[in-house]
PDB file of C-alpha atoms in Angstrom:
ATOM      1  CA  ASP A   1      76.883 113.131  90.732  1.00 65.00           C
ATOM      2  CA  ALA A   2      77.096 110.610  93.530  1.00 73.00           C
ATOM      3  CA  GLY A   3      80.993 110.209  93.352  1.00 90.00           C
ATOM      4  CA  VAL A   4      82.438 106.904  93.966  1.00 94.00           C
ATOM      5  CA  THR A   5      80.467 104.622  96.158  1.00 95.00           C
ATOM      6  CA  GLN A   6      81.059 101.641  97.927  1.00 96.00           C
ATOM      7  CA  SER A   7      79.219  98.860  99.898  1.00 97.00           C
ATOM      8  CA  PRO A   8      78.821  97.654 102.377  1.00 97.00           C
ATOM      9  CA  THR A   9      80.267 100.346 104.868  1.00 95.00           C
ATOM     10  CA  HIS A  10      81.362  97.850 107.499  1.00 96.00           C
ATOM     11  CA  LEU A  11      81.666  94.111 107.523  1.00 96.00           C
ATOM     12  CA  ILE A  12      82.647  91.582 109.929  1.00 98.00           C
ATOM     13  CA  LYS A  13      83.789  88.139 108.783  1.00 98.00           C
ATOM     14  CA  THR A  14      85.270  85.048 110.423  1.00 98.00           C
ATOM     15  CA  ARG A  15      88.814  83.474 109.480  1.00 98.00           C
ATOM     16  CA  GLY A  16      88.487  81.314 106.560  1.00 98.00           C
ATOM     17  CA  GLN A  17      85.286  82.906 105.158  1.00 98.00           C
ATOM     18  CA  GLN A  18      85.107  84.655 101.661  1.00 98.00           C
ATOM     19  CA  VAL A  19      83.876  88.394 101.271  1.00 98.00           C
ATOM     20  CA  THR A  20      82.886  90.564  98.288  1.00 98.00           C
ATOM     21  CA  LEU A  21      83.079  94.260  98.356  1.00 98.00           C
ATOM     22  CA  ARG A  22      81.483  96.499  95.847  1.00 98.00           C
ATOM     23  CA  CYS A  23      82.299  99.598  93.965  1.00 98.00           C
ATOM     24  CA  SER A  24      80.374 102.028  91.783  1.00 97.00           C
ATOM     25  CA  PRO A  25      82.571 104.488  89.815  1.00 96.00           C
ATOM     26  CA  LYS A  26      82.012 108.260  89.355  1.00 93.00           C
ATOM     27  CA  SER A  27      79.787 108.966  86.414  1.00 92.00           C
ATOM     28  CA  GLY A  28      82.222 108.919  83.326  1.00 90.00           C
ATOM     29  CA  HIS A  29      84.829 107.048  84.754  1.00 92.00           C
ATOM     30  CA  ASP A  30      85.834 103.584  83.168  1.00 92.00           C
ATOM     31  CA  THR A  31      88.909 102.448  85.543  1.00 93.00           C
ATOM     32  CA  VAL A  32      88.652 101.325  88.832  1.00 95.00           C
ATOM     33  CA  SER A  33      91.598 100.548  91.328  1.00 95.00           C
ATOM     34  CA  TRP A  34      91.361  98.736  94.670  1.00 97.00           C
ATOM     35  CA  TYR A  35      93.524  99.703  97.661  1.00 96.00           C
ATOM     36  CA  GLN A  36      93.968  98.047 101.035  1.00 97.00           C
ATOM     37  CA  GLN A  37      94.684 100.468 104.038  1.00 94.00           C
ATOM     38  CA  ALA A  38      95.696  98.708 107.266  1.00 94.00           C
ATOM     39  CA  LEU A  39      95.325 100.520 110.476  1.00 90.00           C
ATOM     40  CA  GLY A  40      97.908 103.446 110.780  1.00 87.00           C
ATOM     41  CA  GLN A  41      99.261 102.781 107.317  1.00 90.00           C
ATOM     42  CA  GLY A  42      98.940 104.198 103.845  1.00 92.00           C
ATOM     43  CA  PRO A  43      96.850 102.577 101.233  1.00 94.00           C
ATOM     44  CA  GLN A  44      98.472  99.794  99.262  1.00 95.00           C
ATOM     45  CA  PHE A  45      97.501  99.197  95.671  1.00 94.00           C
ATOM     46  CA  ILE A  46      95.833  95.823  95.158  1.00 96.00           C
ATOM     47  CA  PHE A  47      94.751  95.820  91.358  1.00 95.00           C
ATOM     48  CA  GLN A  48      93.221  98.098  88.642  1.00 93.00           C
ATOM     49  CA  TYR A  49      90.474  97.111  86.228  1.00 94.00           C
ATOM     50  CA  TYR A  50      89.700  98.630  82.826  1.00 92.00           C
ATOM     51  CA  GLU A  51      87.395  97.367  80.095  1.00 91.00           C
ATOM     52  CA  GLU A  52      86.523  94.483  82.288  1.00 94.00           C
ATOM     53  CA  GLU A  53      90.068  93.148  82.546  1.00 94.00           C
ATOM     54  CA  GLU A  54      92.921  93.370  85.352  1.00 93.00           C
ATOM     55  CA  ARG A  55      95.254  95.744  83.913  1.00 90.00           C
ATOM     56  CA  GLN A  56      97.751  95.982  86.819  1.00 88.00           C
ATOM     57  CA  ARG A  57      98.342  94.108  89.929  1.00 92.00           C
ATOM     58  CA  GLY A  58     100.199  94.924  93.152  1.00 92.00           C
ATOM     59  CA  ASN A  59     101.768  92.491  95.601  1.00 93.00           C
ATOM     60  CA  PHE A  60      98.708  90.688  96.889  1.00 96.00           C
ATOM     61  CA  PRO A  61      98.162  86.880  96.829  1.00 97.00           C
ATOM     62  CA  ASP A  62      95.838  85.117  94.441  1.00 96.00           C
ATOM     63  CA  ARG A  63      93.169  84.996  97.506  1.00 98.00           C
ATOM     64  CA  PHE A  64      92.471  88.682  96.164  1.00 98.00           C
ATOM     65  CA  SER A  65      90.561  88.728  92.980  1.00 97.00           C
ATOM     66  CA  GLY A  66      88.288  91.098  91.408  1.00 97.00           C
ATOM     67  CA  HIS A  67      85.850  91.812  88.576  1.00 97.00           C
ATOM     68  CA  GLN A  68      84.591  94.562  86.448  1.00 97.00           C
ATOM     69  CA  PHE A  69      81.027  94.815  84.971  1.00 97.00           C
ATOM     70  CA  PRO A  70      79.978  96.280  81.541  1.00 96.00           C
ATOM     71  CA  ASN A  71      78.680  99.368  83.651  1.00 95.00           C
ATOM     72  CA  TYR A  72      82.297  99.795  84.902  1.00 96.00           C
ATOM     73  CA  SER A  73      81.064  98.948  88.425  1.00 97.00           C
ATOM     74  CA  SER A  74      83.686  96.626  90.327  1.00 98.00           C
ATOM     75  CA  GLU A  75      83.952  93.922  93.018  1.00 98.00           C
ATOM     76  CA  LEU A  76      86.867  92.893  95.118  1.00 98.00           C
ATOM     77  CA  ASN A  77      86.658  89.265  96.419  1.00 98.00           C
ATOM     78  CA  VAL A  78      88.728  87.802  99.213  1.00 98.00           C
ATOM     79  CA  ASN A  79      88.866  84.080  99.724  1.00 97.00           C
ATOM     80  CA  ALA A  80      90.298  82.241 102.856  1.00 98.00           C
ATOM     81  CA  LEU A  81      90.186  85.341 105.096  1.00 98.00           C
ATOM     82  CA  LEU A  82      92.972  85.949 107.419  1.00 98.00           C
ATOM     83  CA  LEU A  83      93.221  88.231 110.408  1.00 97.00           C
ATOM     84  CA  GLY A  84      95.656  90.305 108.563  1.00 97.00           C
ATOM     85  CA  ASP A  85      92.960  91.083 105.965  1.00 98.00           C
ATOM     86  CA  SER A  86      91.359  93.399 108.431  1.00 98.00           C
ATOM     87  CA  ALA A  87      91.613  96.817 106.924  1.00 97.00           C
ATOM     88  CA  LEU A  88      89.778  99.772 105.232  1.00 95.00           C
ATOM     89  CA  TYR A  89      89.437  98.716 101.582  1.00 97.00           C
ATOM     90  CA  LEU A  90      89.349 101.699  99.290  1.00 96.00           C
ATOM     91  CA  CYS A  91      87.983 101.882  95.602  1.00 96.00           C
ATOM     92  CA  ALA A  92      89.102 104.727  93.235  1.00 94.00           C
ATOM     93  CA  SER A  93      87.848 105.410  89.899  1.00 93.00           C
ATOM     94  CA  SER A  94      89.323 107.330  86.995  1.00 88.00           C
ATOM     95  CA  SER A  95      89.395 107.827  83.206  1.00 83.00           C
ATOM     96  CA  VAL A  96      92.087 108.405  80.819  1.00 70.00           C
ATOM     97  CA  MET A  97      94.228 111.633  81.614  1.00 64.00           C
ATOM     98  CA  ASN A  98      92.049 112.354  84.586  1.00 68.00           C
ATOM     99  CA  GLU A  99      92.758 112.089  88.463  1.00 76.00           C
ATOM    100  CA  GLN A 100      91.330 109.310  90.606  1.00 83.00           C
ATOM    101  CA  TYR A 101      88.580 109.826  92.927  1.00 88.00           C
ATOM    102  CA  PHE A 102      88.290 107.782  96.056  1.00 91.00           C
ATOM    103  CA  GLY A 103      85.304 106.237  97.743  1.00 93.00           C
ATOM    104  CA  PRO A 104      84.684 106.355 101.429  1.00 92.00           C
ATOM    105  CA  GLY A 105      85.848 102.773 101.811  1.00 95.00           C
ATOM    106  CA  THR A 106      84.693  99.403 103.308  1.00 96.00           C
ATOM    107  CA  ARG A 107      85.857  98.731 106.887  1.00 96.00           C
ATOM    108  CA  LEU A 108      86.581  94.838 107.004  1.00 98.00           C
ATOM    109  CA  THR A 109      86.992  93.179 110.233  1.00 98.00           C
ATOM    110  CA  VAL A 110      88.057  89.497 110.329  1.00 98.00           C
ATOM    111  CA  THR A 111      87.907  87.860 113.650  1.00 97.00           C
TER     112      THR A 111
ATOM    113  CA  GLY B   1     111.295 101.259  92.714  1.00 88.00           C
ATOM    114  CA  ASN B   2     108.669 103.728  93.528  1.00 91.00           C
ATOM    115  CA  SER B   3     108.131 104.690  97.240  1.00 94.00           C
ATOM    116  CA  VAL B   4     107.257 107.768  99.422  1.00 96.00           C
ATOM    117  CA  THR B   5     108.597 108.483 102.734  1.00 96.00           C
ATOM    118  CA  GLN B   6     106.865 111.054 105.045  1.00 95.00           C
ATOM    119  CA  MET B   7     107.527 112.264 108.457  1.00 89.00           C
ATOM    120  CA  GLU B   8     106.215 110.231 111.358  1.00 87.00           C
ATOM    121  CA  GLY B   9     103.657 111.656 113.588  1.00 86.00           C
ATOM    122  CA  PRO B  10     101.642 112.568 115.373  1.00 95.00           C
ATOM    123  CA  VAL B  11     102.285 116.385 114.911  1.00 96.00           C
ATOM    124  CA  THR B  12     100.609 118.309 117.515  1.00 97.00           C
ATOM    125  CA  LEU B  13     100.354 122.178 117.136  1.00 97.00           C
ATOM    126  CA  SER B  14      98.446 124.970 118.605  1.00 97.00           C
ATOM    127  CA  GLU B  15      95.830 126.865 116.423  1.00 97.00           C
ATOM    128  CA  GLU B  16      97.493 129.489 114.237  1.00 96.00           C
ATOM    129  CA  ALA B  17     100.715 127.695 114.193  1.00 97.00           C
ATOM    130  CA  PHE B  18     102.841 127.122 111.128  1.00 97.00           C
ATOM    131  CA  LEU B  19     102.677 123.552 109.528  1.00 97.00           C
ATOM    132  CA  THR B  20     105.387 121.635 107.783  1.00 97.00           C
ATOM    133  CA  ILE B  21     104.987 117.884 106.889  1.00 97.00           C
ATOM    134  CA  ASN B  22     107.969 116.455 104.984  1.00 97.00           C
ATOM    135  CA  CYS B  23     107.674 114.199 102.160  1.00 98.00           C
ATOM    136  CA  THR B  24     110.406 112.649 100.108  1.00 97.00           C
ATOM    137  CA  TYR B  25     110.099 110.177  97.168  1.00 97.00           C
ATOM    138  CA  THR B  26     111.893 107.882  94.798  1.00 96.00           C
ATOM    139  CA  ALA B  27     110.519 107.029  91.472  1.00 93.00           C
ATOM    140  CA  THR B  28     111.590 105.142  88.468  1.00 87.00           C
ATOM    141  CA  GLY B  29     109.823 107.440  86.099  1.00 82.00           C
ATOM    142  CA  TYR B  30     108.647 111.167  86.125  1.00 85.00           C
ATOM    143  CA  PRO B  31     105.783 111.247  88.699  1.00 92.00           C
ATOM    144  CA  SER B  32     103.154 113.522  89.522  1.00 92.00           C
ATOM    145  CA  LEU B  33     102.874 114.141  93.278  1.00 95.00           C
ATOM    146  CA  PHE B  34      99.786 114.644  95.441  1.00 95.00           C
ATOM    147  CA  TRP B  35      98.788 115.195  99.107  1.00 97.00           C
ATOM    148  CA  TYR B  36      95.597 113.552 100.329  1.00 96.00           C
ATOM    149  CA  VAL B  37      93.624 114.222 103.503  1.00 96.00           C
ATOM    150  CA  GLN B  38      91.711 111.587 105.567  1.00 93.00           C
ATOM    151  CA  TYR B  39      89.413 112.579 108.317  1.00 91.00           C
ATOM    152  CA  PRO B  40      88.311 110.271 110.963  1.00 85.00           C
ATOM    153  CA  GLY B  41      86.026 107.406 109.560  1.00 79.00           C
ATOM    154  CA  GLU B  42      86.276 108.673 106.009  1.00 83.00           C
ATOM    155  CA  GLY B  43      88.043 107.814 102.699  1.00 85.00           C
ATOM    156  CA  LEU B  44      90.613 110.030 101.081  1.00 91.00           C
ATOM    157  CA  GLN B  45      90.336 113.672  99.708  1.00 92.00           C
ATOM    158  CA  LEU B  46      92.692 115.183  97.164  1.00 92.00           C
ATOM    159  CA  LEU B  47      94.081 118.363  99.061  1.00 96.00           C
ATOM    160  CA  LEU B  48      96.534 119.385  96.126  1.00 96.00           C
ATOM    161  CA  LYS B  49      98.832 118.131  93.337  1.00 94.00           C
ATOM    162  CA  ALA B  50     101.811 119.104  91.208  1.00 95.00           C
ATOM    163  CA  THR B  51     102.504 117.411  87.983  1.00 91.00           C
ATOM    164  CA  LYS B  52     106.019 118.744  87.075  1.00 91.00           C
ATOM    165  CA  ALA B  53     109.020 120.141  88.790  1.00 93.00           C
ATOM    166  CA  ASP B  54     108.865 123.396  90.334  1.00 95.00           C
ATOM    167  CA  ASP B  55     104.986 123.213  90.126  1.00 96.00           C
ATOM    168  CA  LYS B  56     103.242 124.650  93.359  1.00 97.00           C
ATOM    169  CA  GLY B  57      99.962 122.969  94.319  1.00 97.00           C
ATOM    170  CA  SER B  58      97.810 124.766  96.701  1.00 97.00           C
ATOM    171  CA  ASN B  59      94.349 124.551  98.237  1.00 97.00           C
ATOM    172  CA  LYS B  60      92.625 125.715 101.462  1.00 95.00           C
ATOM    173  CA  GLY B  61      95.761 127.504 102.483  1.00 97.00           C
ATOM    174  CA  PHE B  62      97.976 124.423 102.069  1.00 98.00           C
ATOM    175  CA  GLU B  63     100.918 124.657  99.631  1.00 98.00           C
ATOM    176  CA  ALA B  64     103.563 122.139  98.345  1.00 98.00           C
ATOM    177  CA  THR B  65     106.224 122.612  95.682  1.00 98.00           C
ATOM    178  CA  TYR B  66     107.539 119.866  93.573  1.00 97.00           C
ATOM    179  CA  ARG B  67     111.361 119.932  94.185  1.00 97.00           C
ATOM    180  CA  LYS B  68     113.083 117.413  91.671  1.00 94.00           C
ATOM    181  CA  GLU B  69     116.480 118.347  92.829  1.00 95.00           C
ATOM    182  CA  THR B  70     115.771 117.235  96.354  1.00 96.00           C
ATOM    183  CA  THR B  71     113.052 114.710  95.335  1.00 96.00           C
ATOM    184  CA  SER B  72     110.655 116.351  97.854  1.00 97.00           C
ATOM    185  CA  PHE B  73     106.974 117.532  98.110  1.00 98.00           C
ATOM    186  CA  HIS B  74     106.707 119.038 101.640  1.00 98.00           C
ATOM    187  CA  LEU B  75     103.265 120.210 102.867  1.00 98.00           C
ATOM    188  CA  GLU B  76     102.919 123.659 104.278  1.00 98.00           C
ATOM    189  CA  LYS B  77     100.332 125.837 105.788  1.00 98.00           C
ATOM    190  CA  GLY B  78     100.833 129.292 107.408  1.00 97.00           C
ATOM    191  CA  SER B  79      98.216 129.072 110.113  1.00 96.00           C
ATOM    192  CA  VAL B  80      96.523 125.803 111.008  1.00 97.00           C
ATOM    193  CA  GLN B  81      92.911 125.420 112.468  1.00 97.00           C
ATOM    194  CA  VAL B  82      91.326 122.806 114.648  1.00 96.00           C
ATOM    195  CA  SER B  83      89.358 121.663 111.713  1.00 95.00           C
ATOM    196  CA  ASP B  84      92.756 120.796 109.968  1.00 97.00           C
ATOM    197  CA  SER B  85      93.143 117.877 112.403  1.00 96.00           C
ATOM    198  CA  ALA B  86      93.384 114.830 110.208  1.00 96.00           C
ATOM    199  CA  VAL B  87      95.751 112.345 108.546  1.00 96.00           C
ATOM    200  CA  TYR B  88      97.954 113.530 105.633  1.00 97.00           C
ATOM    201  CA  PHE B  89      99.077 111.144 103.010  1.00 97.00           C
ATOM    202  CA  CYS B  90     101.761 112.047 100.512  1.00 97.00           C
ATOM    203  CA  ALA B  91     101.628 110.049  97.204  1.00 95.00           C
ATOM    204  CA  LEU B  92     103.173 109.744  93.725  1.00 93.00           C
ATOM    205  CA  MET B  93     101.802 108.513  90.528  1.00 90.00           C
ATOM    206  CA  ILE B  94     103.822 107.537  87.485  1.00 81.00           C
ATOM    207  CA  TYR B  95     102.215 109.018  84.485  1.00 70.00           C
ATOM    208  CA  ASN B  96     100.035 106.619  82.337  1.00 66.00           C
ATOM    209  CA  PHE B  97     100.088 103.833  85.002  1.00 65.00           C
ATOM    210  CA  ASN B  98      97.562 105.413  87.179  1.00 74.00           C
ATOM    211  CA  LYS B  99      98.555 103.759  90.205  1.00 83.00           C
ATOM    212  CA  PHE B 100      99.476 105.431  93.421  1.00 89.00           C
ATOM    213  CA  TYR B 101     102.118 104.975  95.749  1.00 92.00           C
ATOM    214  CA  PHE B 102     101.400 106.340  99.169  1.00 95.00           C
ATOM    215  CA  GLY B 103     103.439 107.284 102.159  1.00 96.00           C
ATOM    216  CA  SER B 104     102.330 105.879 105.637  1.00 95.00           C
ATOM    217  CA  GLY B 105     100.570 108.975 106.587  1.00 96.00           C
ATOM    218  CA  THR B 106     101.177 111.812 109.246  1.00 97.00           C
ATOM    219  CA  LYS B 107      98.558 112.422 111.792  1.00 96.00           C
ATOM    220  CA  LEU B 108      98.085 116.093 112.614  1.00 97.00           C
ATOM    221  CA  ASN B 109      96.360 117.287 115.878  1.00 97.00           C
ATOM    222  CA  VAL B 110      95.383 120.957 116.230  1.00 97.00           C
ATOM    223  CA  LYS B 111      94.768 122.166 119.642  1.00 96.00           C
ATOM    224  CA  PRO B 112      92.659 125.246 120.347  1.00 95.00           C
TER     225      PRO B 112
END
């Protein structure tokens, strides 16, 4: 079992650009959550996907959007990137009544 | 609302010293409590958890007890090792919402 995988590992973008991050959940998991971890901070919940729909959302602007595919994998899209979007983006997968497993993260740098 | 407060770091200890990292929480429901560890350049790893009051989570010599009366979940280890150097995050999750609230993290440095 590969666990939760994320791609790419690192990414450098310029202000105003758009970025897509990808996550494959652990085998058997159907729920994917995304978190933003700024340097020196704890992870902040962005949103959660279940059955291809956004089920919950944290306090993030509409520039942050996502998608879940029929195979439960997920994408996080960020439009109009700001310097403050530089962070480690973590994906976590789970299934009903089971704990969440975190992926290794994607380090996004906006210049 | 829901939030987690943990002691600021960094915490610097000598090998074999006793470790305590304080964590307190506020929650609108009845939370489960967790400690995660993050090694440099890596994601989060679950260290231990407790799902109800007075439960004690333990793993790899680390322990934490769910104290509802003091809304706390302090992390302890009797004898730290250099390999324990990492950032430790306290977190809560309200049952059935499946969404974590994390503290800001405490960096632990253990010197040989």
